[in-house]
PDB file of C-alpha atoms in Angstrom:
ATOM      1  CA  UNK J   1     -31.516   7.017  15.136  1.00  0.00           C
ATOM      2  CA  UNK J   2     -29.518   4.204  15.879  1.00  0.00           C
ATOM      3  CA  UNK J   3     -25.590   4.451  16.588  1.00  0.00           C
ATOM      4  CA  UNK J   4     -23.148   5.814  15.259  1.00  0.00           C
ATOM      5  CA  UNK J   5     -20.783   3.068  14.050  1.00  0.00           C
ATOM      6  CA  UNK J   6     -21.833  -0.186  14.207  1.00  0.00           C
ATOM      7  CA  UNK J   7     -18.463  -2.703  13.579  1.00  0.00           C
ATOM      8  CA  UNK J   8     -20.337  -6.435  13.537  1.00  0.00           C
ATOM      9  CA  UNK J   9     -18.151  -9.955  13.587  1.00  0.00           C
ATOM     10  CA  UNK J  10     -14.937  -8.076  12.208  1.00  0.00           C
ATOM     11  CA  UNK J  11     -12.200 -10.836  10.832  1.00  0.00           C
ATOM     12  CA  UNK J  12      -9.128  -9.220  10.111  1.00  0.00           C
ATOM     13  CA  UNK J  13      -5.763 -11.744   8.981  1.00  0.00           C
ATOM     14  CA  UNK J  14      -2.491 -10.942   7.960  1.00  0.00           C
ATOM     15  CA  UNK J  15       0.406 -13.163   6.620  1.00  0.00           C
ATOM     16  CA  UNK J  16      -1.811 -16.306   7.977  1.00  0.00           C
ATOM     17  CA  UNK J  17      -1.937 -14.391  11.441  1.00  0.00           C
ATOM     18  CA  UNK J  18      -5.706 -13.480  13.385  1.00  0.00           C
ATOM     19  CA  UNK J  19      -5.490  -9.813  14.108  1.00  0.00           C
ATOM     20  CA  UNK J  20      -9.053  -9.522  14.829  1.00  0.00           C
ATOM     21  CA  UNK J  21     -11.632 -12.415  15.261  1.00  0.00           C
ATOM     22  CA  UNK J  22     -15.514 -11.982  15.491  1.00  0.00           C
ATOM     23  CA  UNK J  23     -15.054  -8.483  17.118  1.00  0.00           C
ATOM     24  CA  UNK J  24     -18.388  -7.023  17.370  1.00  0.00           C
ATOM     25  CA  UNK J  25     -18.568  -2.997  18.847  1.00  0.00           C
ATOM     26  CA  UNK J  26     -21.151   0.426  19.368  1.00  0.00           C
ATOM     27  CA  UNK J  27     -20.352   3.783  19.445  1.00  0.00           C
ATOM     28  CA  UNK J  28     -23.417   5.742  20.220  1.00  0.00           C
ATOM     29  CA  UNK J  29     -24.436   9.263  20.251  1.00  0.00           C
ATOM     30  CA  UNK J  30     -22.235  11.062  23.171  1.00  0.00           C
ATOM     31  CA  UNK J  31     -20.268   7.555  24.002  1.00  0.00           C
ATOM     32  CA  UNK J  32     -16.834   7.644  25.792  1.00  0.00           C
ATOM     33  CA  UNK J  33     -15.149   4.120  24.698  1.00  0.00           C
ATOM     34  CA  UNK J  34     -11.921   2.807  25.919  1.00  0.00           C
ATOM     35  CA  UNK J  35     -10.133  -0.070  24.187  1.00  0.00           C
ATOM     36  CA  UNK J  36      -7.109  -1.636  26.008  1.00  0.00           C
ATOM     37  CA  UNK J  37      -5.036  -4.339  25.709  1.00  0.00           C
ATOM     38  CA  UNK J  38      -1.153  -5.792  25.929  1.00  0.00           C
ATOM     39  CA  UNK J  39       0.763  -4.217  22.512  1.00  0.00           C
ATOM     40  CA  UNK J  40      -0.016  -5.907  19.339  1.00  0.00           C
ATOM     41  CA  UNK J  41      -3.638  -7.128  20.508  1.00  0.00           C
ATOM     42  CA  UNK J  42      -5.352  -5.487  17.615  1.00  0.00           C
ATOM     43  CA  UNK J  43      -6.434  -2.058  18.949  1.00  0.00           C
ATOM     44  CA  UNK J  44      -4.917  -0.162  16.449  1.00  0.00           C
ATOM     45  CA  UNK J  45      -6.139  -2.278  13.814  1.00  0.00           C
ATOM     46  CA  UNK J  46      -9.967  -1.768  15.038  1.00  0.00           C
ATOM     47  CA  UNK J  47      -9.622   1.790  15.294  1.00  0.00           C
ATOM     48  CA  UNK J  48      -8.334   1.512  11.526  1.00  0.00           C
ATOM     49  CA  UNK J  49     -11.565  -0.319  10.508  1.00  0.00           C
ATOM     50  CA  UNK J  50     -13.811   1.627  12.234  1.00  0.00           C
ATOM     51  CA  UNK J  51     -12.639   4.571  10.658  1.00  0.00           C
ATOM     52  CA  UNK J  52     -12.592   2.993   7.308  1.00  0.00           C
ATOM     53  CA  UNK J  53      -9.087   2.958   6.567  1.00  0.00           C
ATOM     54  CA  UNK J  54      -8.712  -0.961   6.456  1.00  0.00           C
ATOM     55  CA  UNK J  55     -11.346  -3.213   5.234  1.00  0.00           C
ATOM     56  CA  UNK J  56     -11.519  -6.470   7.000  1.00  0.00           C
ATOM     57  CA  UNK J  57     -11.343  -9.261   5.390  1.00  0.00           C
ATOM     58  CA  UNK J  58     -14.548 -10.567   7.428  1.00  0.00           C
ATOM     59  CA  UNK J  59     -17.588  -8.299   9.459  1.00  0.00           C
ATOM     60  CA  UNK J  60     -19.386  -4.835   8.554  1.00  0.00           C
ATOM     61  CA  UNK J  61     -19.216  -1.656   9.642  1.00  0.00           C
ATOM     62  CA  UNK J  62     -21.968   0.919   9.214  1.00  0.00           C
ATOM     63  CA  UNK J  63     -21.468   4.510   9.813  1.00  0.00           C
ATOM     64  CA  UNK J  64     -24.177   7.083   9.995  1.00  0.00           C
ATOM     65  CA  UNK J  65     -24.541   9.040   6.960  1.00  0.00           C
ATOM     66  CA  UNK J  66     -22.773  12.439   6.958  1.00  0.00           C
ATOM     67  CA  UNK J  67     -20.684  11.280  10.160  1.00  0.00           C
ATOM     68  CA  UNK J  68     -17.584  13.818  10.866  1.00  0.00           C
ATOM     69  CA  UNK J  69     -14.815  11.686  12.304  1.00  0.00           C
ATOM     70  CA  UNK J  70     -11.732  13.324  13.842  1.00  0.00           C
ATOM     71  CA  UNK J  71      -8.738  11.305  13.925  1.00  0.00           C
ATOM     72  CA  UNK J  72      -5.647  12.137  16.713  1.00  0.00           C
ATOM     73  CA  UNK J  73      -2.743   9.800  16.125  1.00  0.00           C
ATOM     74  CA  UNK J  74      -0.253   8.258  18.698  1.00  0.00           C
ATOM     75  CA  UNK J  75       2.277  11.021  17.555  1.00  0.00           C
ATOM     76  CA  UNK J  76       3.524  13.966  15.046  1.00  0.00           C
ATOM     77  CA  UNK J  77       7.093  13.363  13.712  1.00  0.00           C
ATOM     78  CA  UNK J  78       7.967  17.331  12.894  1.00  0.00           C
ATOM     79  CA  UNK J  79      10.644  18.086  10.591  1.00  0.00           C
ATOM     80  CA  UNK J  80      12.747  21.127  11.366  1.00  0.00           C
ATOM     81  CA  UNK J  81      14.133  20.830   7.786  1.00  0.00           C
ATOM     82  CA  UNK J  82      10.650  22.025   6.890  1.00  0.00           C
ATOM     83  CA  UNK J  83       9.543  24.395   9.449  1.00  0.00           C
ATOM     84  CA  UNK J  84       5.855  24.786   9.662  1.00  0.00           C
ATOM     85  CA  UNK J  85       4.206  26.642  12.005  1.00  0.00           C
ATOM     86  CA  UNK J  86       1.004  26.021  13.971  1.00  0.00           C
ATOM     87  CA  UNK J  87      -1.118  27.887  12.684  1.00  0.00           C
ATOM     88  CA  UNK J  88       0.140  26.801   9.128  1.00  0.00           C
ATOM     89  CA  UNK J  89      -0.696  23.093  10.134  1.00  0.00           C
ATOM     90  CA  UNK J  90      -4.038  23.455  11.142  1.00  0.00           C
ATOM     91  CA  UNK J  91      -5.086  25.175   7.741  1.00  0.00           C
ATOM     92  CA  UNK J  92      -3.499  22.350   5.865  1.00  0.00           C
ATOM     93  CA  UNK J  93      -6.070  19.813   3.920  1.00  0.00           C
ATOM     94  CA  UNK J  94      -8.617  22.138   5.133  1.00  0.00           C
ATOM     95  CA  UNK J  95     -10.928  24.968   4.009  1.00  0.00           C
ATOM     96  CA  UNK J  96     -10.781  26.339   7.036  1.00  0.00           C
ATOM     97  CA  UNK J  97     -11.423  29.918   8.173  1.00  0.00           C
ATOM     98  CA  UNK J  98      -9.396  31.621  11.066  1.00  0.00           C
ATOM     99  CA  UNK J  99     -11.858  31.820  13.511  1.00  0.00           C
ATOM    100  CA  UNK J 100     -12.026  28.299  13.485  1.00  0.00           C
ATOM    101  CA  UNK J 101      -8.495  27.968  13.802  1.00  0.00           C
ATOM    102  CA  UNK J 102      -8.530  30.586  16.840  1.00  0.00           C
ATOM    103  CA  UNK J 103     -11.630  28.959  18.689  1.00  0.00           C
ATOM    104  CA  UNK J 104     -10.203  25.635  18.125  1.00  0.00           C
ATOM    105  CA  UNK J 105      -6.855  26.735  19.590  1.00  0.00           C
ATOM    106  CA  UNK J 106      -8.239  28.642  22.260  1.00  0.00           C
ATOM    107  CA  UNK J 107     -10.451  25.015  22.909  1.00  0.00           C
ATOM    108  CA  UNK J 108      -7.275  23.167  23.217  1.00  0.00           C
ATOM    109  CA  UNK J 109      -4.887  25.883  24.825  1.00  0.00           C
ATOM    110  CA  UNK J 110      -2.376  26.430  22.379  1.00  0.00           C
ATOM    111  CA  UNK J 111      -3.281  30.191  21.428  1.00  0.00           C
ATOM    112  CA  UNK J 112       0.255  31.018  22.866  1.00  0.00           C
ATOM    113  CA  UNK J 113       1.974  28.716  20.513  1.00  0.00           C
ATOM    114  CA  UNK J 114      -0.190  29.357  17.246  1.00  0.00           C
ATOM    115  CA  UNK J 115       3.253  31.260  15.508  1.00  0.00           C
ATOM    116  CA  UNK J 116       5.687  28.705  16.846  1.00  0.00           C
ATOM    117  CA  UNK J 117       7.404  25.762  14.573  1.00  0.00           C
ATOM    118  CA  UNK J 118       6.248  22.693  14.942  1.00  0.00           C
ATOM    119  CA  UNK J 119       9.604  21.078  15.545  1.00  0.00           C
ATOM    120  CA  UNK J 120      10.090  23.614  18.316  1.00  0.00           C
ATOM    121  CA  UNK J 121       7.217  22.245  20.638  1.00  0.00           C
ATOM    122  CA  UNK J 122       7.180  19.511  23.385  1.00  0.00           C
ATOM    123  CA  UNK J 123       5.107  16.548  22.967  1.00  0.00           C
ATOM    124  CA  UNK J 124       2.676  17.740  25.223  1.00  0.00           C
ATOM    125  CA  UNK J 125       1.759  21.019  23.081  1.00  0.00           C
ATOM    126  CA  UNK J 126       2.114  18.800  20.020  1.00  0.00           C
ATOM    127  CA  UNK J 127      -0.759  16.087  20.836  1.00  0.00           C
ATOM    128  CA  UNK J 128      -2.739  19.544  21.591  1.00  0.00           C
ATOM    129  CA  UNK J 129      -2.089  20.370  18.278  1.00  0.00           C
ATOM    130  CA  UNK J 130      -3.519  17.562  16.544  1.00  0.00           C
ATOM    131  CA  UNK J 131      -6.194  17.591  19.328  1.00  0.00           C
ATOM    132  CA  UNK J 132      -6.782  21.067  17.685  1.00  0.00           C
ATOM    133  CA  UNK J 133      -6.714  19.883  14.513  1.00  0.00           C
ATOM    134  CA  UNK J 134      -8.850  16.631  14.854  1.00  0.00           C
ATOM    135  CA  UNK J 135     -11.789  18.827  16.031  1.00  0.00           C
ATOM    136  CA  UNK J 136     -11.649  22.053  13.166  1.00  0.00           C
ATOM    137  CA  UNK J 137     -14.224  20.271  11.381  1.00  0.00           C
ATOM    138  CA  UNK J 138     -16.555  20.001  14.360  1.00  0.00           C
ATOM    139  CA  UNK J 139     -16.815  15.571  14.777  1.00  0.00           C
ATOM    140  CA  UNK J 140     -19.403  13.330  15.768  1.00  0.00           C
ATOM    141  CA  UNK J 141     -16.754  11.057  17.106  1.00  0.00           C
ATOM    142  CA  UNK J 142     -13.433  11.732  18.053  1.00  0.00           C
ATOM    143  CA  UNK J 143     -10.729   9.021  17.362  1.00  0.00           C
ATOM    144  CA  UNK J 144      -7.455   9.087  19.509  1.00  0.00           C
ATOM    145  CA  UNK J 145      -4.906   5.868  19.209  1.00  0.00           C
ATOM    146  CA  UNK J 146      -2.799   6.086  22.293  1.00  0.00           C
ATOM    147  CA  UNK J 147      -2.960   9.856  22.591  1.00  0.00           C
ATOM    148  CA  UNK J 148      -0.524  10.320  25.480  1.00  0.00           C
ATOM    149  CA  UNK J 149       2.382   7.599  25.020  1.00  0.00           C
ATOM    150  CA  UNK J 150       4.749  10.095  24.919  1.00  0.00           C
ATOM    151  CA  UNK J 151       3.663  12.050  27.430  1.00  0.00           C
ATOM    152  CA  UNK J 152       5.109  12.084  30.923  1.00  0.00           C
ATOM    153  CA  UNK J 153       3.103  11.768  34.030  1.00  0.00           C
ATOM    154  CA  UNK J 154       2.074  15.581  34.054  1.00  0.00           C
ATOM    155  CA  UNK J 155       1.696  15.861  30.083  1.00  0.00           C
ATOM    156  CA  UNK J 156      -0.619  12.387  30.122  1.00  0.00           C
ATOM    157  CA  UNK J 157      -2.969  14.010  33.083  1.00  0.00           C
ATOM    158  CA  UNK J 158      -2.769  17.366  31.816  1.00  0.00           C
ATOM    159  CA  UNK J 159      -4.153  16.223  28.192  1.00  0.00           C
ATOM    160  CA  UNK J 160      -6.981  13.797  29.527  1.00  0.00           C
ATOM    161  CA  UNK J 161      -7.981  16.950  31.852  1.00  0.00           C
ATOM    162  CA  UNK J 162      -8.232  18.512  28.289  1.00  0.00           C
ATOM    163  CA  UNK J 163     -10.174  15.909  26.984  1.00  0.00           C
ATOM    164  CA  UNK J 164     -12.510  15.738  29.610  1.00  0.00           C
ATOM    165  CA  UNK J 165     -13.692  19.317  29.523  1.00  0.00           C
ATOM    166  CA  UNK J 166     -13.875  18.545  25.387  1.00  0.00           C
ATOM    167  CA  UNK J 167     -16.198  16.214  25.924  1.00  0.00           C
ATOM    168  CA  UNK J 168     -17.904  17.453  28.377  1.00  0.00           C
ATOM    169  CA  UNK J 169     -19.014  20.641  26.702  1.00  0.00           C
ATOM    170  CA  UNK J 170     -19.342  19.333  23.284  1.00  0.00           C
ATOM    171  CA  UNK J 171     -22.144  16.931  21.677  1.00  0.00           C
ATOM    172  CA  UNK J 172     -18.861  14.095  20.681  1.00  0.00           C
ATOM    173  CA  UNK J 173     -18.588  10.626  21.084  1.00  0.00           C
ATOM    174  CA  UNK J 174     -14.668   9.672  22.069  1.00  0.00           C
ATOM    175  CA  UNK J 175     -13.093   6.373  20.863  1.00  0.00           C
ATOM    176  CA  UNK J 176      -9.980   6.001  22.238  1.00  0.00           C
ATOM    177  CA  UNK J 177      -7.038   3.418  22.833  1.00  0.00           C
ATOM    178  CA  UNK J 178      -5.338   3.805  26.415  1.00  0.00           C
ATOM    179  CA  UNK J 179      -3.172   1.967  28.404  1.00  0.00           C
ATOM    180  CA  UNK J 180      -3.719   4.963  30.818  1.00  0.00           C
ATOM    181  CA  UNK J 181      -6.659   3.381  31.869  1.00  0.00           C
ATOM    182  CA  UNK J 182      -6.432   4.634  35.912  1.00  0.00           C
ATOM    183  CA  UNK J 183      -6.512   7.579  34.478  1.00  0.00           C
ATOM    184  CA  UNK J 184      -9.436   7.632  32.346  1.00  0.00           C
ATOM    185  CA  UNK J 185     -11.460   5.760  34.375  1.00  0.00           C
ATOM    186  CA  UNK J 186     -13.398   8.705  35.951  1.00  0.00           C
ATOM    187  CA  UNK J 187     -14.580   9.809  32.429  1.00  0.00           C
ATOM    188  CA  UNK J 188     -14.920   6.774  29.995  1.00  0.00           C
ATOM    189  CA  UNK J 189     -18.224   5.407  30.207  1.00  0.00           C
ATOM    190  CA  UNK J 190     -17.287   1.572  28.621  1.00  0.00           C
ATOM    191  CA  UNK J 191     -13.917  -0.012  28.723  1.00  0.00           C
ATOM    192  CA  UNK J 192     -13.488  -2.518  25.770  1.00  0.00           C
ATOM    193  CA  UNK J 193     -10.642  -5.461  26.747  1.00  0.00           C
ATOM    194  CA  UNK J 194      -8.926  -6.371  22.889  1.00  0.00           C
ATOM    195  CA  UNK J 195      -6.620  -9.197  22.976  1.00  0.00           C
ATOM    196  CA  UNK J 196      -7.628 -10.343  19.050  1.00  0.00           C
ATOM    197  CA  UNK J 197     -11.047 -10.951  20.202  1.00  0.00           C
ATOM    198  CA  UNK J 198     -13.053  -9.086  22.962  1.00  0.00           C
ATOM    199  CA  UNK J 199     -12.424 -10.435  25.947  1.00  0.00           C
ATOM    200  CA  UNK J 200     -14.715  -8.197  28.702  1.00  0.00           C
ATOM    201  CA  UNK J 201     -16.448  -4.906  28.179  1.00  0.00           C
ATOM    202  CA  UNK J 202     -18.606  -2.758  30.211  1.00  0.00           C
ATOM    203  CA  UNK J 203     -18.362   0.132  32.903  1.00  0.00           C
ATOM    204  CA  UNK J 204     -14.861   0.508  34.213  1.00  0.00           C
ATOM    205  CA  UNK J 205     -15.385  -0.556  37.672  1.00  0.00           C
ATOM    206  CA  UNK J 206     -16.749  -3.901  36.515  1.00  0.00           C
ATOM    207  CA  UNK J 207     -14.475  -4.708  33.864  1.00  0.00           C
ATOM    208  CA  UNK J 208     -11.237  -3.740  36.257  1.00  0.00           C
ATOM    209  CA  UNK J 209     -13.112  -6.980  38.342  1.00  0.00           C
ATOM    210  CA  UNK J 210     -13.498  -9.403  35.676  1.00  0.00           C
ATOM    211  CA  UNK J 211     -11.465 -12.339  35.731  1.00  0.00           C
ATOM    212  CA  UNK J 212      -9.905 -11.884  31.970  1.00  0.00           C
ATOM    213  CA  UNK J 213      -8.820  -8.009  32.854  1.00  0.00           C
ATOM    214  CA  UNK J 214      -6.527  -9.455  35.460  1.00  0.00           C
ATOM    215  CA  UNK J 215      -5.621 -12.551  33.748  1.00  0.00           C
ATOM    216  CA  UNK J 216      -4.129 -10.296  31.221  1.00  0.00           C
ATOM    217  CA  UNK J 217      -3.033  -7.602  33.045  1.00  0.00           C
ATOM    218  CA  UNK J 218      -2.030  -9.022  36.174  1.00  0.00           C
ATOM    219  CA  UNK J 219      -2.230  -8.284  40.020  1.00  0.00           C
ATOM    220  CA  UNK J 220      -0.093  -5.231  39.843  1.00  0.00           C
ATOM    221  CA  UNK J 221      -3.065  -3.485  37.671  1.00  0.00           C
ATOM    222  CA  UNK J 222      -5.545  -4.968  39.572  1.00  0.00           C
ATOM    223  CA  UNK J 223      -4.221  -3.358  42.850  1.00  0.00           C
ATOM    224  CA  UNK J 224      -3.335  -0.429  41.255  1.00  0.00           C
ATOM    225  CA  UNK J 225      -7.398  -0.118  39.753  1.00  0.00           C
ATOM    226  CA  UNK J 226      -8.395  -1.486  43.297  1.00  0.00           C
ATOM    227  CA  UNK J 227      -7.810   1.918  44.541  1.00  0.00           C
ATOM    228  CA  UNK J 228     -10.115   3.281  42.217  1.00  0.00           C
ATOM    229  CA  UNK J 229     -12.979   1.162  42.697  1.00  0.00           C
ATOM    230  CA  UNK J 230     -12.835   1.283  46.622  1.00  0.00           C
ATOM    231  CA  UNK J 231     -13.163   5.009  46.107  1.00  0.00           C
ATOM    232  CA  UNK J 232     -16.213   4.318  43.028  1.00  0.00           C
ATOM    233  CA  UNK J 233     -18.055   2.233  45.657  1.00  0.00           C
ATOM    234  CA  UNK J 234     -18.227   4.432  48.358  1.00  0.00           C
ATOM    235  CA  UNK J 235     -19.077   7.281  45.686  1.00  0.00           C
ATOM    236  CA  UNK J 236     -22.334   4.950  44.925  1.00  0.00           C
ATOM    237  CA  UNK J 237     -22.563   3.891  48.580  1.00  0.00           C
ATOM    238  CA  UNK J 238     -21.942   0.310  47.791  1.00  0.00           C
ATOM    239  CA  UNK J 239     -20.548  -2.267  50.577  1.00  0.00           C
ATOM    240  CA  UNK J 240     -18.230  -4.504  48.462  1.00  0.00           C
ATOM    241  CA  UNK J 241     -15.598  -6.700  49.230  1.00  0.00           C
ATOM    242  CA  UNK J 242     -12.811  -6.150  47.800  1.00  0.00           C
ATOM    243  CA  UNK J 243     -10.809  -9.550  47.322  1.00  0.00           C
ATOM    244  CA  UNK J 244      -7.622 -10.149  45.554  1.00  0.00           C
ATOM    245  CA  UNK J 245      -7.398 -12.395  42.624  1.00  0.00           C
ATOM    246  CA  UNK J 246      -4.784 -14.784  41.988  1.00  0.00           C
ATOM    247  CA  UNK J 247      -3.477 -13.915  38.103  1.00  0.00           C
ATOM    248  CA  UNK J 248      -4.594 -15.985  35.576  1.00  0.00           C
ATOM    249  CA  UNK J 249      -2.809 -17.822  32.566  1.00  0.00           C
ATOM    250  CA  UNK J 250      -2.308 -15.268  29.531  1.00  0.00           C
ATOM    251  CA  UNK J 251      -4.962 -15.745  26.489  1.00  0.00           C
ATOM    252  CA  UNK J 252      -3.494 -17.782  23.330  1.00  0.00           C
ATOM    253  CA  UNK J 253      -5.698 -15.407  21.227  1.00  0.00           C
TER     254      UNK J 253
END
């Protein structure tokens, strides 16, 4: 059936700048993808293509006919000069009946807060929300750009626990930017490294090794992800090493 989305070679440039350059990504049928990367490294920018809300000025990308894409953003700015409630939010834009609204609330735990304001909520229950309202029309691939910046520690772990169980009992491919990434490691399948071009991809505990993760992210993440690998290979009864590397220079793009 083939995959997905297929991005080839993607060139994006703006005001003379490389945002992307030759970026080349899969999603397949029941994928988890992580893309990370230092801030303004073009993640962002790739989910934007992928989804078809930026054409680049070089590359393809081919979507599967009749794909259902649900989109959750970084945040929801709510206005309490215009109070909406929940449950007014999620019909918005959509032809939408109530059961969907309830199972999809129910899916996401915010049945409690389906008659409360928007403005009202924490940013926890609001990134539910949109969770909510990114999967009312049922998606082949759910988007998310960052989905728990704004989170604190027990919001962030609380909302990939969410995600998890989303994923696990639904037929959905997840795209998602993180810098979370110790705590997505468990469930991603692929982490993608984005600095303008790709710079390593593969299973987590590989790409946490490779030489331009930790030139990029330096020693403190590679300790940090140490701790999750030492645990991976005794999962898979592997008899590593594990060996500090020194940091590398930063890429130049």
């Amino acid at each position: 059936m083939g995959a997905l989305i297929s991005a080839k070679n993607l060139m994006v440039v703006r005001d003379g700048k490389s945002i992307l350059n030759d970026v080349s990504l899969d999603i397949e049928d029941h994928d988890f993808v992580t893309i990370i990367g230092p801030n303004g490294a073009g993640k962002s920018m790739l989910l934007k293509c992928v989804m078809g809300f930026y054409k680049p000025e070089g590359g393809t990308v081919f979507r599967r006919s009749g794909i259902k894409i649900g989109y959750v953003p970084q945040r929801l700015v709510a206005d309490h000069t215009i109070p909406i409630r929940v449950r007014r939010f999620l019909s918005l834009r959509k032809k939408v009946t109530k059961d969907a609204i309830v199972n999809a609330a129910r899916e996401t735990a915010i049945e409690e807060i389906l008659d409360q304001p928007l403005h009202v909520l924490s940013g926890g229950e609001l990134q539910r929300v949109l969770l909510a309202r990114a999967l009312l029309d049922d998606p082949d691939l759910l988007v998310l750009d960052e989905p728990a910046q704004n989170l604190d520690v027990s919001g962030q772990l609380g909302f990939y626990k969410l995600l998890d169980h989303i994923y696990a009992e639904r037929n959905v491919s997840i795209l998602m930017v993180s810098h979370d990434l110790h705590l997505v490691m468990s469930s991603t399948k692929r982490v993608v490294c984005l600095y303008h071009h790709i710079c390593c991809s593969g299973a987590p505990h590989m790409v946490t090794r490779d030489p331009e993760f930790i030139s990029l992210f330096g020693d403190d993440m590679a300790r940090l992800m140490a701790v999750y690998n030492h645990s991976h290979d005794h999962a898979h009864g592997h008899d590593h090493d594990h060996h500090h590397h020194d940091d590398g220079e930063r890429h130049a793009g």
